[in-house]
Each structure stands twice: as structure tokens, then as C-alpha cells.
Amino acid sequence: MDSSRDEFFMQRCLQLAQLGAGQVAPNPMVGAVLVHQDRIIGEGWHRQYGQAHAEVNCVHSVADTDKALIPQATMYVSLEPCAHHGKTPPCADLIVSECIREVVIGCKDTFSAVAGKGIEKLEKAGVQVRTGVLEAACRDINRRFFTFHEKKRPYIVLKWAQSLNGIMATTSGAPVRISNSYSDRLVHQWRSEEMSILVGTHTAVNDNPRLNNRLWTGKHPIRLVIDQTLKIPRTHHLWDGSVRTVFITATDTTVSGLTEILEIDFNLPVIDQLLKWLYEQNIQSVLVEGGPHVLQQFITADIWDEARVITGGNLLPEGTGAPVLPAGNVENTICLEEDRIVYYRNHAGKNMPAW
């Protein structure tokens, strides 16, 4: 057993898995390769939710001239193969039926429908199984999936833009440009990678945002809007019916099309009620693009997993200050011309109570 060899091929699995970003949720991103005598003869990834998984695409990619080598090959896969019937048949059954003798797995799947059952099925069929190759990286690529199933809540990404002196908004509430066009495009990529996006009433009223990813490819996130009294004008973009939109409100009303109402009790914690509903809806991630009040609520409650803060190159003389993150959570920093983007990670983000 050569650990460097295993890591080399598992790294390729991770590269393939990443190609499914924004397309496979609520399923995890998975990559797989078939290796015969150190040569990759097949590779695949989970491309689209509800369609074939990585292992299936990997086996199907093998050229006719190499199909006879499949039983002699080793399959590398970034996540434990499934053992249950979901949208597709179990991948563990496919591996057994193809007589693949050895499987190397990056990390175990903690989703209750799998949770070791795939490995057990393979081992009972006589397949040699090894696990834990680049385990941390394999878990990290699916941190939304694992957070959802282990912490019983969506993965929370906070995002805001601020001026050099830490101002998010003008005193009047009038929209002001802080970030540049390159950062704008990056934000739209972030939107394409999450299942939903959240703003509060003030942001929705003052900025009239579309909350889609028109500057990037992929699916638009579900738009979530906290609006207790439904004061956002019906002429604003969030009412246009172009994308599934959920208004979190205390007002019982009738809407149509892709617009929905989630009625909650504003005398109780809003975040808890919202996250409970998202969990029940199998919505595994939220990009919070609200104003400082909404963002600070998540920070104070310690219910967040990542934060991405864009600091533009300009100064604002006065206005609303940005939220404050705990120290020691910086993970990475990049610059897009004059914009500085800092990535934060909260590894200890709070679990939610059992619903």
C-alpha cells in the first residue's frame, strides 16, 4: 500500500467532485476514478442532482478496449458509495456487480441512509476496502452536506461589503457602490454554489436586489426575505416571480407563482424558526447577504460557518458600521484589484436542537 499513490488518485477524485458544485445539492459532490496498474482507465463525477452518481459515470466512461480491465482495477472514490435506493440505484451494488476487487474511499458518509452501510455491503461481497485517504479534504469539499446532517441545520455563509473604514451603508440608506465589477462576478459565483440566499427588509427595500447569479452560470438560489409586515413594494424585483422566493413574515396572505409565504412568530427567535423550516425543506445552505442587523444576529447566536468580507478601496464619511466577527477565524485573503476579500471559517458553529 503506497500512501502517496493513494493520495495522488484521491486528489483527482476531489478535482472531479468540484465540477459538480452548484448542480448536485442536496446530494454531496463526489468524484471517482478507476485505476489499473497506475493508469486511470475511467473517471466520473456526480454531475446533476437526480442523475447518475460518480461511480456510475466512472464505470461508464471506460473505453471498450479497457472494459476487460475493470475487475482488476482499483476504484478511488471521495465519499463512501451509497447502499440505498434513492433517485438512483445503490452504487455499492454496481461496484459488486462489476467485480471490482478493491475500493479506496476518502471519507465515510454520515448521512443516516448510508453511514457505513456502503462499506459493509462491499466488504460482505469480498471487496477490499480502505478508507481515510485525504479524509479532511474529502469532508471539507462537502462541508455543507455534513453540516446539514450532523448539526441538523443548513450551512451558513455570511457575506458583506464594507468601505475601508468599515461602513456598510449610508446614513440615508441610499445604495452605494463599494466593491468592483470583479468582486461582483465572484459574489454571483458564490450565489450559484448555495441553495438559498437571505436578506432582511431594509436591504430589500433600499437596494431593490435581484438576488440571482446573472453574472455567472448555474442555478439561481432560492430567495429568502425577512419582511414581518410585507412592506417591500410589489414593484420590487423580489416579487417578480422569476425565481422561487419565500417571504418570512407574520402576515397571512395569498401569493401565486414562484412566490411563497412562510408565516412565523416574531416574538420567538426568527433564526431558529427559519432554520427549522429550511432543514425540513432539505435546503442545505444559505448565503446571508442581509444588512448589519441580520448578519450580526447570526454572529451573536454563533450560527454561522463561513464569512466572506469584501473591503473596497473607498472611504465613506458616515453610515452604518459592519458587523464584528470573533478574532482568530481568518482562513484566507485574496485581492481583486483594489478590493480585499477575507475568508473566515467558524469550525465550532453551533448545532441546532433536534427538531
Coordinates of C-alpha atoms in Angstrom, one line a residue:
M1 CA 0.0 0.0 0.0
D2 CA 1.5 3.3 -1.2
S3 CA 0.0 6.3 0.6
S4 CA 1.4 8.8 -1.8
R5 CA -0.1 6.8 -4.7
D6 CA -3.5 6.7 -2.9
E7 CA -3.4 10.5 -2.3
F8 CA -2.5 11.2 -5.9
F9 CA -5.5 9.4 -7.2
M10 CA -7.8 10.7 -4.4
Q11 CA -6.7 14.2 -5.3
R12 CA -8.0 13.6 -8.8
C13 CA -11.3 12.4 -7.3
L14 CA -11.5 15.8 -5.4
Q15 CA -10.9 17.7 -8.6
L16 CA -13.7 15.8 -10.4
A17 CA -16.1 16.2 -7.5
Q18 CA -15.7 20.0 -7.5
L19 CA -17.1 20.0 -11.1
G20 CA -20.5 19.3 -9.6
A21 CA -20.5 22.5 -7.5
G22 CA -23.9 24.2 -7.6
Q23 CA -25.5 21.3 -9.6
V24 CA -25.9 18.3 -7.2
A25 CA -27.3 19.7 -3.9
P26 CA -28.8 18.4 -1.7
N27 CA -26.6 15.5 -2.7
P28 CA -22.9 15.6 -2.0
M29 CA -20.2 16.3 -4.6
V30 CA -18.4 13.1 -5.4
G31 CA -15.6 12.1 -7.8
A32 CA -14.4 8.6 -8.7
V33 CA -11.5 7.1 -10.8
L34 CA -10.7 3.6 -11.9
V35 CA -7.0 2.8 -11.8
H36 CA -5.3 -0.2 -13.4
Q37 CA -1.6 -0.6 -12.9
D38 CA -1.3 3.2 -12.2
R39 CA -3.2 4.2 -15.3
I40 CA -6.6 5.8 -15.0
I41 CA -9.0 3.9 -17.2
G42 CA -12.2 5.7 -16.1
E43 CA -13.3 8.7 -14.2
G44 CA -16.5 10.4 -13.4
W45 CA -18.3 12.7 -11.0
H46 CA -21.9 13.4 -9.8
R47 CA -23.0 15.9 -12.5
Q48 CA -26.6 16.7 -11.7
Y49 CA -29.0 16.0 -8.8
G50 CA -31.2 13.1 -9.6
Q51 CA -28.9 11.7 -12.2
A52 CA -26.1 9.1 -12.2
H53 CA -23.6 9.2 -9.3
A54 CA -19.8 9.4 -9.7
E55 CA -19.2 5.7 -9.6
V56 CA -21.7 5.0 -12.4
N57 CA -20.3 7.7 -14.6
C58 CA -16.8 6.4 -13.9
V59 CA -17.6 2.9 -14.9
H60 CA -19.5 4.1 -18.0
S61 CA -16.5 6.2 -19.1
V62 CA -14.2 3.2 -19.5
A63 CA -13.3 2.7 -23.2
D64 CA -14.4 -0.5 -24.8
T65 CA -10.8 -1.6 -25.2
D66 CA -10.3 -1.3 -21.4
K67 CA -13.6 -2.8 -20.1
A68 CA -12.0 -6.2 -19.5
L69 CA -9.7 -4.5 -17.0
I70 CA -12.4 -3.3 -14.7
P71 CA -12.4 -6.3 -12.4
Q72 CA -8.7 -5.9 -12.0
A73 CA -8.8 -2.2 -11.3
T74 CA -9.0 -0.2 -8.1
M75 CA -11.8 2.3 -7.7
Y76 CA -11.0 5.5 -5.8
V77 CA -14.0 7.5 -4.6
S78 CA -14.0 10.6 -2.5
L79 CA -17.1 9.5 -0.4
E80 CA -18.5 6.2 0.7
P81 CA -20.6 4.6 -2.0
C82 CA -24.3 4.7 -1.3
A83 CA -26.1 1.5 -0.3
H84 CA -29.7 2.6 -0.6
H85 CA -32.2 3.3 -3.4
G86 CA -32.7 7.0 -3.7
K87 CA -33.1 8.8 -7.1
T88 CA -30.7 6.1 -8.4
P89 CA -29.8 2.5 -7.5
P90 CA -27.1 1.8 -4.9
C91 CA -23.5 2.4 -6.1
A92 CA -22.2 -0.3 -3.8
D93 CA -24.3 -2.8 -5.8
L94 CA -22.7 -1.5 -9.1
I95 CA -19.2 -2.0 -7.7
V96 CA -20.0 -5.6 -6.7
S97 CA -21.7 -6.4 -10.0
E98 CA -18.6 -5.1 -11.9
C99 CA -16.4 -7.4 -9.8
I100 CA -14.1 -4.5 -8.8
R101 CA -11.8 -6.1 -6.2
E102 CA -10.5 -3.0 -4.3
V103 CA -12.1 0.3 -3.4
V104 CA -10.3 3.2 -1.7
I105 CA -12.6 5.7 0.0
G106 CA -11.8 9.3 1.0
C107 CA -14.3 9.6 3.9
K108 CA -17.3 7.9 5.3
D109 CA -20.8 9.2 4.6
T110 CA -22.5 10.2 7.9
F111 CA -26.0 10.5 6.3
S112 CA -28.2 8.0 8.1
A113 CA -29.2 6.2 4.9
V114 CA -25.6 5.3 4.3
A115 CA -23.5 5.7 7.5
G116 CA -21.2 2.7 6.9
K117 CA -23.8 0.6 5.1
G118 CA -22.0 1.0 1.7
I119 CA -18.7 -0.2 3.2
E120 CA -20.4 -3.1 4.9
K121 CA -22.1 -4.2 1.7
L122 CA -18.8 -4.1 -0.2
E123 CA -16.8 -6.0 2.4
K124 CA -19.6 -8.7 2.7
A125 CA -19.1 -9.2 -1.1
G126 CA -15.4 -9.7 -0.6
V127 CA -14.3 -6.3 -1.9
Q128 CA -11.1 -5.0 -0.2
V129 CA -11.9 -1.6 1.3
R130 CA -9.6 1.1 2.5
T131 CA -10.8 4.4 4.0
G132 CA -9.5 7.7 5.3
V133 CA -7.4 8.8 2.3
L134 CA -7.3 12.7 2.3
E135 CA -10.2 12.4 4.7
A136 CA -10.1 16.0 5.9
A137 CA -10.2 17.4 2.3
C138 CA -12.9 14.9 1.3
R139 CA -15.1 16.1 4.2
D140 CA -14.3 19.7 3.6
I141 CA -15.5 19.7 0.0
N142 CA -18.9 18.5 1.3
R143 CA -19.0 20.6 4.4
R144 CA -22.5 21.8 3.5
F145 CA -23.7 18.2 3.3
F146 CA -22.0 17.1 6.5
T147 CA -23.1 20.2 8.5
F148 CA -26.7 19.7 7.4
H149 CA -26.8 16.0 8.5
E150 CA -24.6 16.3 11.6
K151 CA -25.7 19.7 13.0
K152 CA -29.3 19.5 11.8
R153 CA -29.2 22.9 10.1
P154 CA -28.1 24.4 6.8
Y155 CA -24.6 25.5 6.3
I156 CA -24.5 29.3 6.8
V157 CA -22.2 31.6 4.8
L158 CA -22.2 35.3 5.7
K159 CA -21.2 37.9 3.1
W160 CA -20.9 41.6 3.1
A161 CA -19.0 44.5 1.5
Q162 CA -17.6 47.4 3.5
S163 CA -15.6 50.5 2.9
L164 CA -12.0 51.0 4.1
N165 CA -13.3 52.5 7.3
G166 CA -15.8 49.7 7.9
I167 CA -19.0 51.3 6.7
M168 CA -21.6 49.1 5.0
A169 CA -24.4 51.6 4.2
T170 CA -25.0 55.3 4.0
T171 CA -26.9 57.0 6.8
S172 CA -29.8 57.7 4.4
G173 CA -30.0 54.1 3.2
A174 CA -29.3 55.1 -0.4
P175 CA -27.4 52.4 -2.4
V176 CA -23.7 53.0 -2.7
R177 CA -21.1 51.0 -4.7
I178 CA -18.4 49.6 -2.5
S179 CA -16.9 46.6 -4.4
N180 CA -15.7 46.5 -8.0
S181 CA -17.0 44.5 -11.0
Y182 CA -14.6 41.6 -10.4
S183 CA -15.9 41.1 -6.9
D184 CA -19.5 41.4 -8.2
R185 CA -18.8 38.5 -10.5
L186 CA -17.3 36.5 -7.7
V187 CA -20.3 37.1 -5.5
H188 CA -22.5 35.7 -8.2
Q189 CA -20.4 32.6 -8.4
W190 CA -20.9 32.3 -4.6
R191 CA -24.6 32.6 -5.1
S192 CA -24.6 29.8 -7.7
E193 CA -22.9 27.5 -5.2
E194 CA -25.6 27.8 -2.4
M195 CA -29.1 26.6 -2.3
S196 CA -30.6 29.8 -0.9
I197 CA -29.8 33.4 -0.2
L198 CA -31.2 35.6 2.6
V199 CA -31.8 39.3 3.1
G200 CA -33.7 41.4 5.5
T201 CA -36.4 44.1 5.0
H202 CA -34.1 47.2 4.9
T203 CA -31.7 45.7 2.3
A204 CA -34.7 44.6 0.1
V205 CA -36.4 47.9 0.3
N206 CA -33.4 50.2 -0.1
D207 CA -31.3 48.2 -2.6
N208 CA -34.1 46.5 -4.6
P209 CA -31.9 43.5 -5.3
R210 CA -32.5 40.7 -7.7
L211 CA -30.5 38.1 -5.6
N212 CA -29.8 35.9 -8.6
N213 CA -26.5 34.9 -10.2
R214 CA -27.0 36.6 -13.6
L215 CA -23.2 37.3 -13.8
W216 CA -22.4 33.6 -13.5
T217 CA -23.6 30.2 -14.7
G218 CA -25.7 27.6 -12.8
K219 CA -28.9 27.6 -10.9
H220 CA -30.2 30.7 -9.0
P221 CA -30.6 30.3 -5.3
I222 CA -33.9 30.3 -3.6
R223 CA -34.5 33.8 -2.4
L224 CA -35.4 34.2 1.3
V225 CA -36.7 37.6 2.6
I226 CA -37.4 38.6 6.2
D227 CA -40.3 41.0 5.9
Q228 CA -42.5 41.0 9.0
T229 CA -45.3 43.2 7.6
L230 CA -44.7 42.7 3.9
K231 CA -43.7 46.3 3.4
I232 CA -41.5 45.6 0.4
P233 CA -43.2 47.2 -2.6
R234 CA -44.8 44.8 -5.0
T235 CA -42.9 46.6 -7.8
H236 CA -39.5 45.4 -6.4
H237 CA -37.6 42.6 -8.1
L238 CA -38.2 40.2 -5.3
W239 CA -41.8 40.0 -6.3
D240 CA -41.2 39.3 -10.0
G241 CA -41.8 35.6 -9.8
S242 CA -38.6 34.8 -11.8
V243 CA -37.1 32.7 -9.0
R244 CA -38.6 30.8 -6.1
T245 CA -38.9 33.4 -3.4
V246 CA -40.0 32.9 0.2
F247 CA -41.1 35.9 2.3
I248 CA -40.7 35.2 6.1
T249 CA -43.5 37.2 7.6
A250 CA -46.1 37.5 10.3
T251 CA -48.7 38.4 7.7
D252 CA -51.0 35.7 6.4
T253 CA -51.6 36.5 2.7
T254 CA -52.2 34.7 -0.6
V255 CA -49.5 34.8 -3.3
S256 CA -49.0 32.9 -6.5
G257 CA -46.4 31.6 -8.9
L258 CA -42.9 31.0 -7.5
T259 CA -43.5 33.3 -4.5
E260 CA -44.3 31.7 -1.1
I261 CA -45.1 32.9 2.4
L262 CA -43.6 31.4 5.5
E263 CA -45.6 32.7 8.4
I264 CA -43.6 32.7 11.7
D265 CA -44.0 34.2 15.2
F266 CA -41.7 37.2 15.5
N267 CA -42.0 37.1 19.3
L268 CA -39.8 33.9 19.1
P269 CA -36.2 33.7 17.7
V270 CA -36.6 34.3 14.0
I271 CA -33.4 32.4 13.0
D272 CA -34.4 29.3 14.8
Q273 CA -37.8 29.2 13.1
L274 CA -36.2 29.8 9.7
L275 CA -33.5 27.2 10.0
K276 CA -36.0 24.6 11.2
W277 CA -38.1 25.2 8.1
L278 CA -35.0 25.1 5.9
Y279 CA -34.0 21.8 7.4
E280 CA -37.5 20.4 6.9
Q281 CA -37.3 21.6 3.2
N282 CA -33.9 19.9 2.7
I283 CA -32.3 23.2 1.9
Q284 CA -28.7 22.6 2.9
S285 CA -27.0 26.0 2.6
V286 CA -27.8 29.8 3.0
L287 CA -25.8 32.7 1.8
V288 CA -26.7 35.6 4.1
E289 CA -26.4 38.9 2.2
G290 CA -28.5 40.9 4.6
G291 CA -27.7 44.2 6.3
P292 CA -25.7 44.5 9.5
H293 CA -28.6 43.7 11.8
V294 CA -29.4 40.4 10.2
L295 CA -25.8 39.4 9.8
Q296 CA -25.0 40.3 13.5
Q297 CA -27.9 38.1 14.6
F298 CA -26.2 35.1 13.1
I299 CA -22.8 36.1 14.6
T300 CA -24.2 36.7 18.1
A301 CA -26.0 33.4 18.0
D302 CA -22.8 31.6 16.8
I303 CA -24.9 30.1 14.0
W304 CA -22.5 30.6 11.0
D305 CA -19.9 28.5 9.3
E306 CA -18.1 30.9 6.9
A307 CA -17.9 34.6 6.4
R308 CA -16.6 36.5 3.3
V309 CA -15.9 40.1 3.8
I310 CA -15.2 42.4 0.8
T311 CA -13.4 45.6 1.7
G312 CA -13.4 48.1 -1.2
G313 CA -10.9 50.8 -1.9
N314 CA -13.1 53.8 -1.0
L315 CA -14.0 55.6 2.2
L316 CA -17.5 56.5 3.3
P317 CA -17.7 59.6 5.6
E318 CA -20.5 58.2 7.7
G319 CA -23.1 55.5 7.8
T320 CA -23.9 52.1 9.3
G321 CA -20.9 50.1 10.5
A322 CA -20.2 46.5 9.5
P323 CA -20.8 43.5 11.9
V324 CA -17.9 42.3 14.1
L325 CA -16.6 38.8 13.8
P326 CA -14.7 37.0 16.5
A327 CA -10.9 37.1 16.3
G328 CA -8.9 34.2 15.0
N329 CA -11.1 32.9 12.3
V330 CA -9.3 34.1 9.2
E331 CA -8.7 31.4 6.7
N332 CA -7.6 33.1 3.5
T333 CA -7.2 36.6 1.9
I334 CA -7.3 37.5 -1.8
C335 CA -7.2 40.8 -3.7
L336 CA -9.2 41.7 -6.8
E337 CA -7.5 45.0 -7.8
E338 CA -8.3 47.4 -5.0
D339 CA -10.8 45.0 -3.3
R340 CA -9.6 42.9 -0.5
I341 CA -11.6 39.7 0.3
V342 CA -11.1 38.0 3.6
Y343 CA -12.5 34.5 4.2
Y344 CA -13.3 33.4 7.7
R345 CA -14.2 29.9 9.0
N346 CA -16.1 29.1 12.2
H347 CA -15.3 25.5 12.9
A348 CA -17.3 25.5 16.1
G349 CA -20.6 26.8 14.7
K350 CA -23.5 25.8 16.9
N351 CA -25.6 22.7 16.4
M352 CA -29.3 23.1 16.3
P353 CA -31.6 21.2 18.8
A354 CA -33.2 18.0 17.5
W355 CA -36.3 19.2 15.7

